[in-house]
Amino acid sequence: MEQSKTLTVVDLFCGAGGLSAGFEMAGFRVLAGNDTFEAAGRTFSATHPHAVFLPGPIQNLTVEQLMRQTGLKRGELTVLVGGPPCQAYSVYNHQRGMHDERASLFREYLRIVEGLQPQWIVMENVAGIFSIAGGEAVHAIKLELRELGYEVEEKVLKAEEFGVPQERRRVVFIGNRVGAPIQHPEPDYGPGHDLPFTTIKDAIGDLSPLANGEDPGDIGYAHEPRSDFQRYARGNRTEVSNHSAPKLGKVNLDRLPYIPPGGSWRDIPYDLLPAGMKRAKRSDHTKRYGRMTWDGLSCTVLTKCDIHWGAYIHPEQDRAISVREAARLQSFPDSFVFAGSKTEQYVQVGNAVPPLLGKAIATSILDVMQDANKGAAA
């Protein structure tokens, strides 16, 4: 039997499917995804042809429906993945928990875990969850999962250490109910590791130049791939989608020529600064109106690549980065064509787990499973 037939994944809060794409790269078979975001569901469906997308709130998703749609029986699923919002969740703060929708979403996630009884679970969240109530939310999450029979360990992973050309921190919970060791992936990229960081030039240097506001539709590449990352991203494609530049107004266009690579709002003449920033301290808002550098890493890709809020100006061209450039910085392959409006496309990209980070997580679980199989066979 093929490995991918036996290694199965269901992705809750799946969005466009970045985490499950990484699991597919590692050899898992994604059976289903659930999300409320309709445009993300269209992207997920197009990029996960073997999976069924189940639209709507997780509150409306039943375990019976999941098993019926996937053909799974209780206890058969290899890995349940997803990123339920946990920021408000704590068993030590019932009042806050009862009235906060984000906490109830985690409760719904637990309901699916209890009903499906997956062998493994993977949850990701913002690293800031550690600071909530002195770490109580993290403690509560682990306690609740332990009561369902899962041993869980968490670790903050840096996306750039796994080949993603972006500084991004996420806490990743890995757990299982099969008594196997829990092992987070070990970094491969950056100082002290085998490979150098993937730079912005490695990531987007082969994409065709654009003018401010230009939307060429599907467009060919600027030149042959010149990095391993570009070869990975392109696959066998000859054209790329979602590569159109947001339209910046004249006041912003007047500011951009003053900002060098690695520069920011501090390089804009005082009389051209937004009114609120004329009062800012030079030490504040370090990434605002930031221009990327070819040899650096991207700042964290958010759901809006708004130049007023971060370093989202192209290293050479006087424009904001396109959806495709943001997707490359998140390590999405170009085969991911994002559905919906441009605003919805940026949201899908910014909310995603970088696929290469997902692949590293999946591979670490697979390594443990294979070691266990070897031990059982010996």
Short mmCIF file of C-alpha atoms in Angstrom, two decimals, residues 71-372:
data_model
loop_
_atom_site.label_atom_id
_atom_site.label_comp_id
_atom_site.label_asym_id
_atom_site.label_seq_id
_atom_site.Cartn_x
_atom_site.Cartn_y
_atom_site.Cartn_z
CA GLY A 71 -14.32 7.35 5.06
CA LEU A 72 -12.42 7.41 8.35
CA LYS A 73 -13.37 5.45 11.41
CA ARG A 74 -12.70 6.71 14.93
CA GLY A 75 -8.99 6.34 15.74
CA GLU A 76 -7.86 5.86 12.11
CA LEU A 77 -6.74 9.41 11.28
CA THR A 78 -2.96 9.83 11.43
CA VAL A 79 -2.77 13.57 12.13
CA LEU A 80 -5.30 16.29 12.91
CA VAL A 81 -3.72 19.67 12.13
CA GLY A 82 -4.92 23.22 12.56
CA GLY A 83 -4.52 26.52 14.30
CA PRO A 84 -7.50 27.19 16.57
CA PRO A 85 -7.31 30.65 18.14
CA CYS A 86 -6.18 29.92 21.71
CA GLN A 87 -5.18 33.39 22.89
CA ALA A 88 -8.12 33.78 25.24
CA TYR A 89 -8.23 30.21 26.45
CA SER A 90 -7.49 29.27 30.05
CA VAL A 91 -9.20 26.86 32.44
CA TYR A 92 -8.11 29.27 35.18
CA ASN A 93 -10.20 32.10 33.80
CA HIS A 94 -13.65 30.74 33.12
CA GLN A 95 -15.31 34.13 32.97
CA ARG A 96 -13.07 35.38 30.19
CA GLY A 97 -13.16 31.98 28.51
CA MET A 98 -16.94 31.73 28.52
CA HIS A 99 -17.40 35.07 26.77
CA ASP A 100 -14.55 34.99 24.29
CA GLU A 101 -15.29 33.43 20.93
CA ARG A 102 -11.63 32.51 20.39
CA ALA A 103 -11.75 30.36 23.53
CA SER A 104 -14.93 28.62 22.40
CA LEU A 105 -13.26 27.82 19.06
CA PHE A 106 -10.56 25.93 20.92
CA ARG A 107 -13.32 24.07 22.79
CA GLU A 108 -14.74 23.07 19.39
CA TYR A 109 -11.31 21.85 18.32
CA LEU A 110 -11.17 19.65 21.45
CA ARG A 111 -14.61 18.27 20.57
CA ILE A 112 -13.30 17.13 17.16
CA VAL A 113 -10.15 15.65 18.75
CA GLU A 114 -12.27 13.70 21.23
CA GLY A 115 -14.59 12.41 18.52
CA LEU A 116 -12.05 11.54 15.83
CA GLN A 117 -9.33 10.27 18.17
CA PRO A 118 -6.47 11.02 15.75
CA GLN A 119 -3.15 9.34 16.51
CA TRP A 120 -1.31 12.69 16.38
CA ILE A 121 -2.29 16.33 16.68
CA VAL A 122 -0.46 19.45 15.46
CA MET A 123 -1.58 22.91 16.54
CA GLU A 124 0.08 26.20 15.74
CA ASN A 125 -0.41 29.63 17.26
CA VAL A 126 1.26 32.99 17.64
CA ALA A 127 4.31 32.96 19.90
CA GLY A 128 2.67 35.65 22.05
CA ILE A 129 0.45 33.00 23.59
CA PHE A 130 3.25 32.37 26.12
CA SER A 131 2.82 35.83 27.58
CA ILE A 132 -0.90 35.49 28.27
CA ALA A 133 -1.56 35.28 32.03
CA GLY A 134 1.96 34.10 32.70
CA GLY A 135 1.69 31.10 30.39
CA GLU A 136 -1.66 29.88 31.75
CA ALA A 137 -3.17 29.47 28.28
CA VAL A 138 -0.36 27.12 27.20
CA HIS A 139 -0.66 25.14 30.45
CA ALA A 140 -4.43 24.87 30.02
CA ILE A 141 -4.19 23.70 26.42
CA LYS A 142 -1.81 20.90 27.39
CA LEU A 143 -3.95 19.95 30.39
CA GLU A 144 -7.12 19.67 28.32
CA LEU A 145 -5.40 17.56 25.66
CA ARG A 146 -3.81 15.34 28.30
CA GLU A 147 -7.28 14.65 29.67
CA LEU A 148 -8.19 13.36 26.20
CA GLY A 149 -5.19 11.02 26.27
CA TYR A 150 -2.59 13.10 24.43
CA GLU A 151 0.91 13.91 25.59
CA VAL A 152 1.76 17.30 24.10
CA GLU A 153 4.94 19.39 23.85
CA GLU A 154 5.24 22.90 22.48
CA LYS A 155 8.15 24.77 20.95
CA VAL A 156 8.61 28.14 19.25
CA LEU A 157 9.82 27.53 15.71
CA LYS A 158 11.52 30.15 13.54
CA ALA A 159 10.28 29.79 9.97
CA GLU A 160 13.55 31.12 8.50
CA GLU A 161 15.43 28.16 10.01
CA PHE A 162 13.43 25.83 7.76
CA GLY A 163 14.04 27.53 4.42
CA VAL A 164 11.30 30.17 4.58
CA PRO A 165 12.66 33.58 3.46
CA GLN A 166 10.90 35.39 6.31
CA GLU A 167 11.31 36.13 10.00
CA ARG A 168 8.28 34.42 11.50
CA ARG A 169 7.80 32.93 14.96
CA ARG A 170 5.10 30.39 15.72
CA VAL A 171 4.48 28.13 18.69
CA VAL A 172 3.82 24.60 17.48
CA PHE A 173 2.15 22.01 19.70
CA ILE A 174 2.80 18.39 18.73
CA GLY A 175 1.07 15.56 20.56
CA ASN A 176 0.10 11.93 20.25
CA ARG A 177 -1.92 9.28 22.09
CA VAL A 178 0.19 6.33 20.89
CA GLY A 179 3.04 6.65 23.39
CA ALA A 180 5.54 7.78 20.78
CA PRO A 181 8.27 10.34 21.53
CA ILE A 182 7.46 13.95 20.62
CA GLN A 183 10.08 15.51 18.42
CA HIS A 184 10.01 18.99 16.90
CA PRO A 185 11.97 19.56 13.69
CA GLU A 186 15.61 20.58 13.90
CA PRO A 187 16.70 23.69 11.96
CA ASP A 188 18.63 23.32 8.70
CA TYR A 189 19.09 26.97 7.69
CA GLY A 190 21.04 29.90 9.07
CA PRO A 191 24.28 30.40 11.01
CA GLY A 192 25.51 27.17 12.58
CA HIS A 193 23.41 24.99 10.27
CA ASP A 194 24.01 23.26 6.95
CA LEU A 195 22.41 25.84 4.66
CA PRO A 196 22.36 29.66 4.46
CA PHE A 197 19.07 31.50 4.97
CA THR A 198 16.86 31.79 1.89
CA THR A 199 17.11 35.47 0.95
CA ILE A 200 14.48 37.71 -0.60
CA LYS A 201 16.42 37.57 -3.89
CA ASP A 202 16.44 33.76 -3.73
CA ALA A 203 12.69 33.93 -3.20
CA ILE A 204 11.35 36.56 -5.61
CA GLY A 205 14.28 37.59 -7.84
CA ASP A 206 12.91 35.73 -10.88
CA LEU A 207 9.50 37.43 -10.89
CA SER A 208 8.81 39.97 -13.64
CA PRO A 209 9.04 43.69 -12.80
CA LEU A 210 5.78 45.56 -12.27
CA ALA A 211 4.75 49.19 -12.23
CA ASN A 212 2.63 50.54 -9.38
CA GLY A 213 -0.91 49.19 -9.80
CA GLU A 214 0.01 47.00 -12.79
CA ASP A 215 -2.03 43.79 -13.23
CA PRO A 216 -0.68 41.78 -16.17
CA GLY A 217 -2.70 38.63 -15.45
CA ASP A 218 -0.76 35.39 -15.83
CA ILE A 219 2.77 36.37 -16.77
CA GLY A 220 6.03 34.66 -17.66
CA TYR A 221 9.10 34.70 -15.43
CA ALA A 222 11.82 37.32 -15.78
CA HIS A 223 14.56 34.73 -16.35
CA GLU A 224 15.54 31.14 -15.67
CA PRO A 225 15.51 30.09 -12.00
CA ARG A 226 18.70 31.08 -10.18
CA SER A 227 18.19 29.48 -6.78
CA ASP A 228 16.99 26.19 -5.38
CA PHE A 229 14.02 28.03 -3.89
CA GLN A 230 12.99 29.42 -7.29
CA ARG A 231 13.20 25.93 -8.80
CA TYR A 232 11.06 24.60 -5.93
CA ALA A 233 8.49 27.39 -6.26
CA ARG A 234 8.13 27.16 -10.01
CA GLY A 235 7.97 23.41 -10.45
CA ASN A 236 7.15 22.93 -14.14
CA ARG A 237 5.20 26.17 -14.54
CA THR A 238 6.02 28.64 -17.32
CA GLU A 239 3.74 31.42 -16.07
CA VAL A 240 2.79 32.78 -12.67
CA SER A 241 -0.56 34.00 -11.31
CA ASN A 242 -1.50 36.54 -8.58
CA HIS A 243 1.48 38.72 -9.57
CA SER A 244 -0.06 42.19 -9.70
CA ALA A 245 1.00 45.32 -7.82
CA PRO A 246 -1.35 47.10 -5.41
CA LYS A 247 -2.17 50.63 -6.51
CA LEU A 248 -0.58 53.18 -4.18
CA GLY A 249 -1.81 56.78 -4.19
CA LYS A 250 0.32 59.74 -5.30
CA VAL A 251 1.27 60.76 -1.77
CA ASN A 252 2.83 57.33 -1.16
CA LEU A 253 4.50 57.23 -4.56
CA ASP A 254 6.15 60.57 -3.77
CA ARG A 255 7.68 59.03 -0.63
CA LEU A 256 9.09 55.81 -2.11
CA PRO A 257 12.06 57.19 -4.13
CA TYR A 258 13.61 58.52 -0.90
CA ILE A 259 13.68 55.09 0.77
CA PRO A 260 16.81 53.01 0.00
CA PRO A 261 17.03 49.22 0.43
CA GLY A 262 16.94 48.60 4.17
CA GLY A 263 15.58 52.11 4.74
CA SER A 264 12.27 53.15 6.27
CA TRP A 265 10.06 56.11 7.14
CA ARG A 266 13.09 57.87 8.63
CA ASP A 267 14.42 58.40 5.10
CA ILE A 268 11.29 60.26 3.95
CA PRO A 269 11.61 64.08 4.04
CA TYR A 270 9.76 65.53 7.01
CA ASP A 271 7.25 67.46 4.89
CA LEU A 272 6.23 64.25 3.09
CA LEU A 273 5.64 62.19 6.26
CA PRO A 274 2.08 61.27 7.27
CA ALA A 275 0.84 63.68 9.95
CA GLY A 276 0.90 61.02 12.69
CA MET A 277 4.47 60.06 11.91
CA LYS A 278 5.75 63.63 12.12
CA ARG A 279 5.31 63.26 15.88
CA ALA A 280 6.95 59.81 16.06
CA LYS A 281 10.23 59.19 17.82
CA ARG A 282 13.03 58.05 15.54
CA SER A 283 13.13 54.81 17.56
CA ASP A 284 9.47 54.01 16.89
CA HIS A 285 7.79 52.08 14.07
CA THR A 286 11.01 50.58 12.83
CA LYS A 287 9.42 48.66 9.93
CA ARG A 288 7.04 51.33 8.68
CA TYR A 289 7.61 52.29 5.06
CA GLY A 290 10.44 49.76 5.05
CA ARG A 291 12.08 48.73 1.80
CA MET A 292 13.27 45.15 1.61
CA THR A 293 16.89 44.24 0.86
CA TRP A 294 17.76 41.56 -1.67
CA ASP A 295 20.16 39.79 0.68
CA GLY A 296 17.93 39.90 3.77
CA LEU A 297 14.86 38.14 5.14
CA SER A 298 11.33 39.50 4.90
CA CYS A 299 9.62 40.79 8.00
CA THR A 300 6.58 38.75 9.05
CA VAL A 301 4.05 38.61 6.22
CA LEU A 302 0.72 39.85 7.61
CA THR A 303 -2.80 39.76 6.21
CA LYS A 304 -2.28 43.20 4.69
CA CYS A 305 1.09 43.98 3.09
CA ASP A 306 0.46 47.66 3.80
CA ILE A 307 3.61 49.76 3.46
CA HIS A 308 2.34 52.01 6.28
CA TRP A 309 2.67 49.06 8.70
CA GLY A 310 5.72 47.10 7.62
CA ALA A 311 8.64 46.56 5.26
CA TYR A 312 6.59 45.61 2.21
CA ILE A 313 8.24 47.84 -0.41
CA HIS A 314 9.99 45.95 -3.21
CA PRO A 315 13.81 46.04 -2.96
CA GLU A 316 14.19 47.92 -6.29
CA GLN A 317 10.80 48.82 -7.71
CA ASP A 318 8.76 51.70 -6.28
CA ARG A 319 5.72 49.66 -5.33
CA ALA A 320 4.33 47.33 -2.67
CA ILE A 321 4.88 43.60 -3.05
CA SER A 322 2.35 41.55 -5.00
CA VAL A 323 0.28 38.68 -3.63
CA ARG A 324 2.62 36.27 -5.43
CA GLU A 325 5.69 37.87 -3.86
CA ALA A 326 4.05 37.63 -0.42
CA ALA A 327 3.18 33.99 -1.17
CA ARG A 328 6.78 33.24 -2.18
CA LEU A 329 7.97 34.84 1.08
CA GLN A 330 5.60 32.43 2.86
CA SER A 331 7.16 29.57 0.80
CA PHE A 332 4.02 28.77 -1.21
CA PRO A 333 4.76 27.10 -4.53
CA ASP A 334 3.47 28.94 -7.59
CA SER A 335 0.97 26.13 -8.17
CA PHE A 336 -1.10 27.78 -5.42
CA VAL A 337 -3.41 30.18 -7.26
CA PHE A 338 -5.25 32.27 -4.67
CA ALA A 339 -8.97 32.83 -5.22
CA GLY A 340 -11.08 35.84 -4.30
CA SER A 341 -10.44 39.58 -4.33
CA LYS A 342 -6.90 40.89 -3.96
CA THR A 343 -7.68 41.79 -0.35
CA GLU A 344 -8.88 38.23 0.30
CA GLN A 345 -5.77 36.84 -1.39
CA TYR A 346 -3.43 38.80 0.91
CA VAL A 347 -5.44 37.58 3.93
CA GLN A 348 -5.09 33.95 2.83
CA VAL A 349 -1.34 34.32 2.39
CA GLY A 350 -0.77 36.19 5.65
CA ASN A 351 -2.85 33.81 7.77
CA ALA A 352 -1.12 30.68 6.49
CA VAL A 353 1.47 28.43 8.04
CA PRO A 354 4.42 28.49 5.60
CA PRO A 355 4.32 25.20 3.67
CA LEU A 356 8.05 24.56 4.14
CA LEU A 357 7.58 24.88 7.90
CA GLY A 358 4.64 22.48 7.64
CA LYS A 359 6.82 20.05 5.69
CA ALA A 360 9.49 20.15 8.43
CA ILE A 361 6.88 19.44 11.13
CA ALA A 362 5.40 16.58 9.09
CA THR A 363 8.83 15.09 8.43
CA SER A 364 9.70 15.12 12.14
CA ILE A 365 6.51 13.18 12.92
CA LEU A 366 7.21 10.77 10.07
CA ASP A 367 10.72 10.14 11.39
CA VAL A 368 9.31 9.18 14.80
CA MET A 369 6.71 6.90 13.20
CA GLN A 370 9.33 5.17 11.06
CA ASP A 371 11.63 4.66 14.05
CA ALA A 372 8.72 3.11 15.95
#
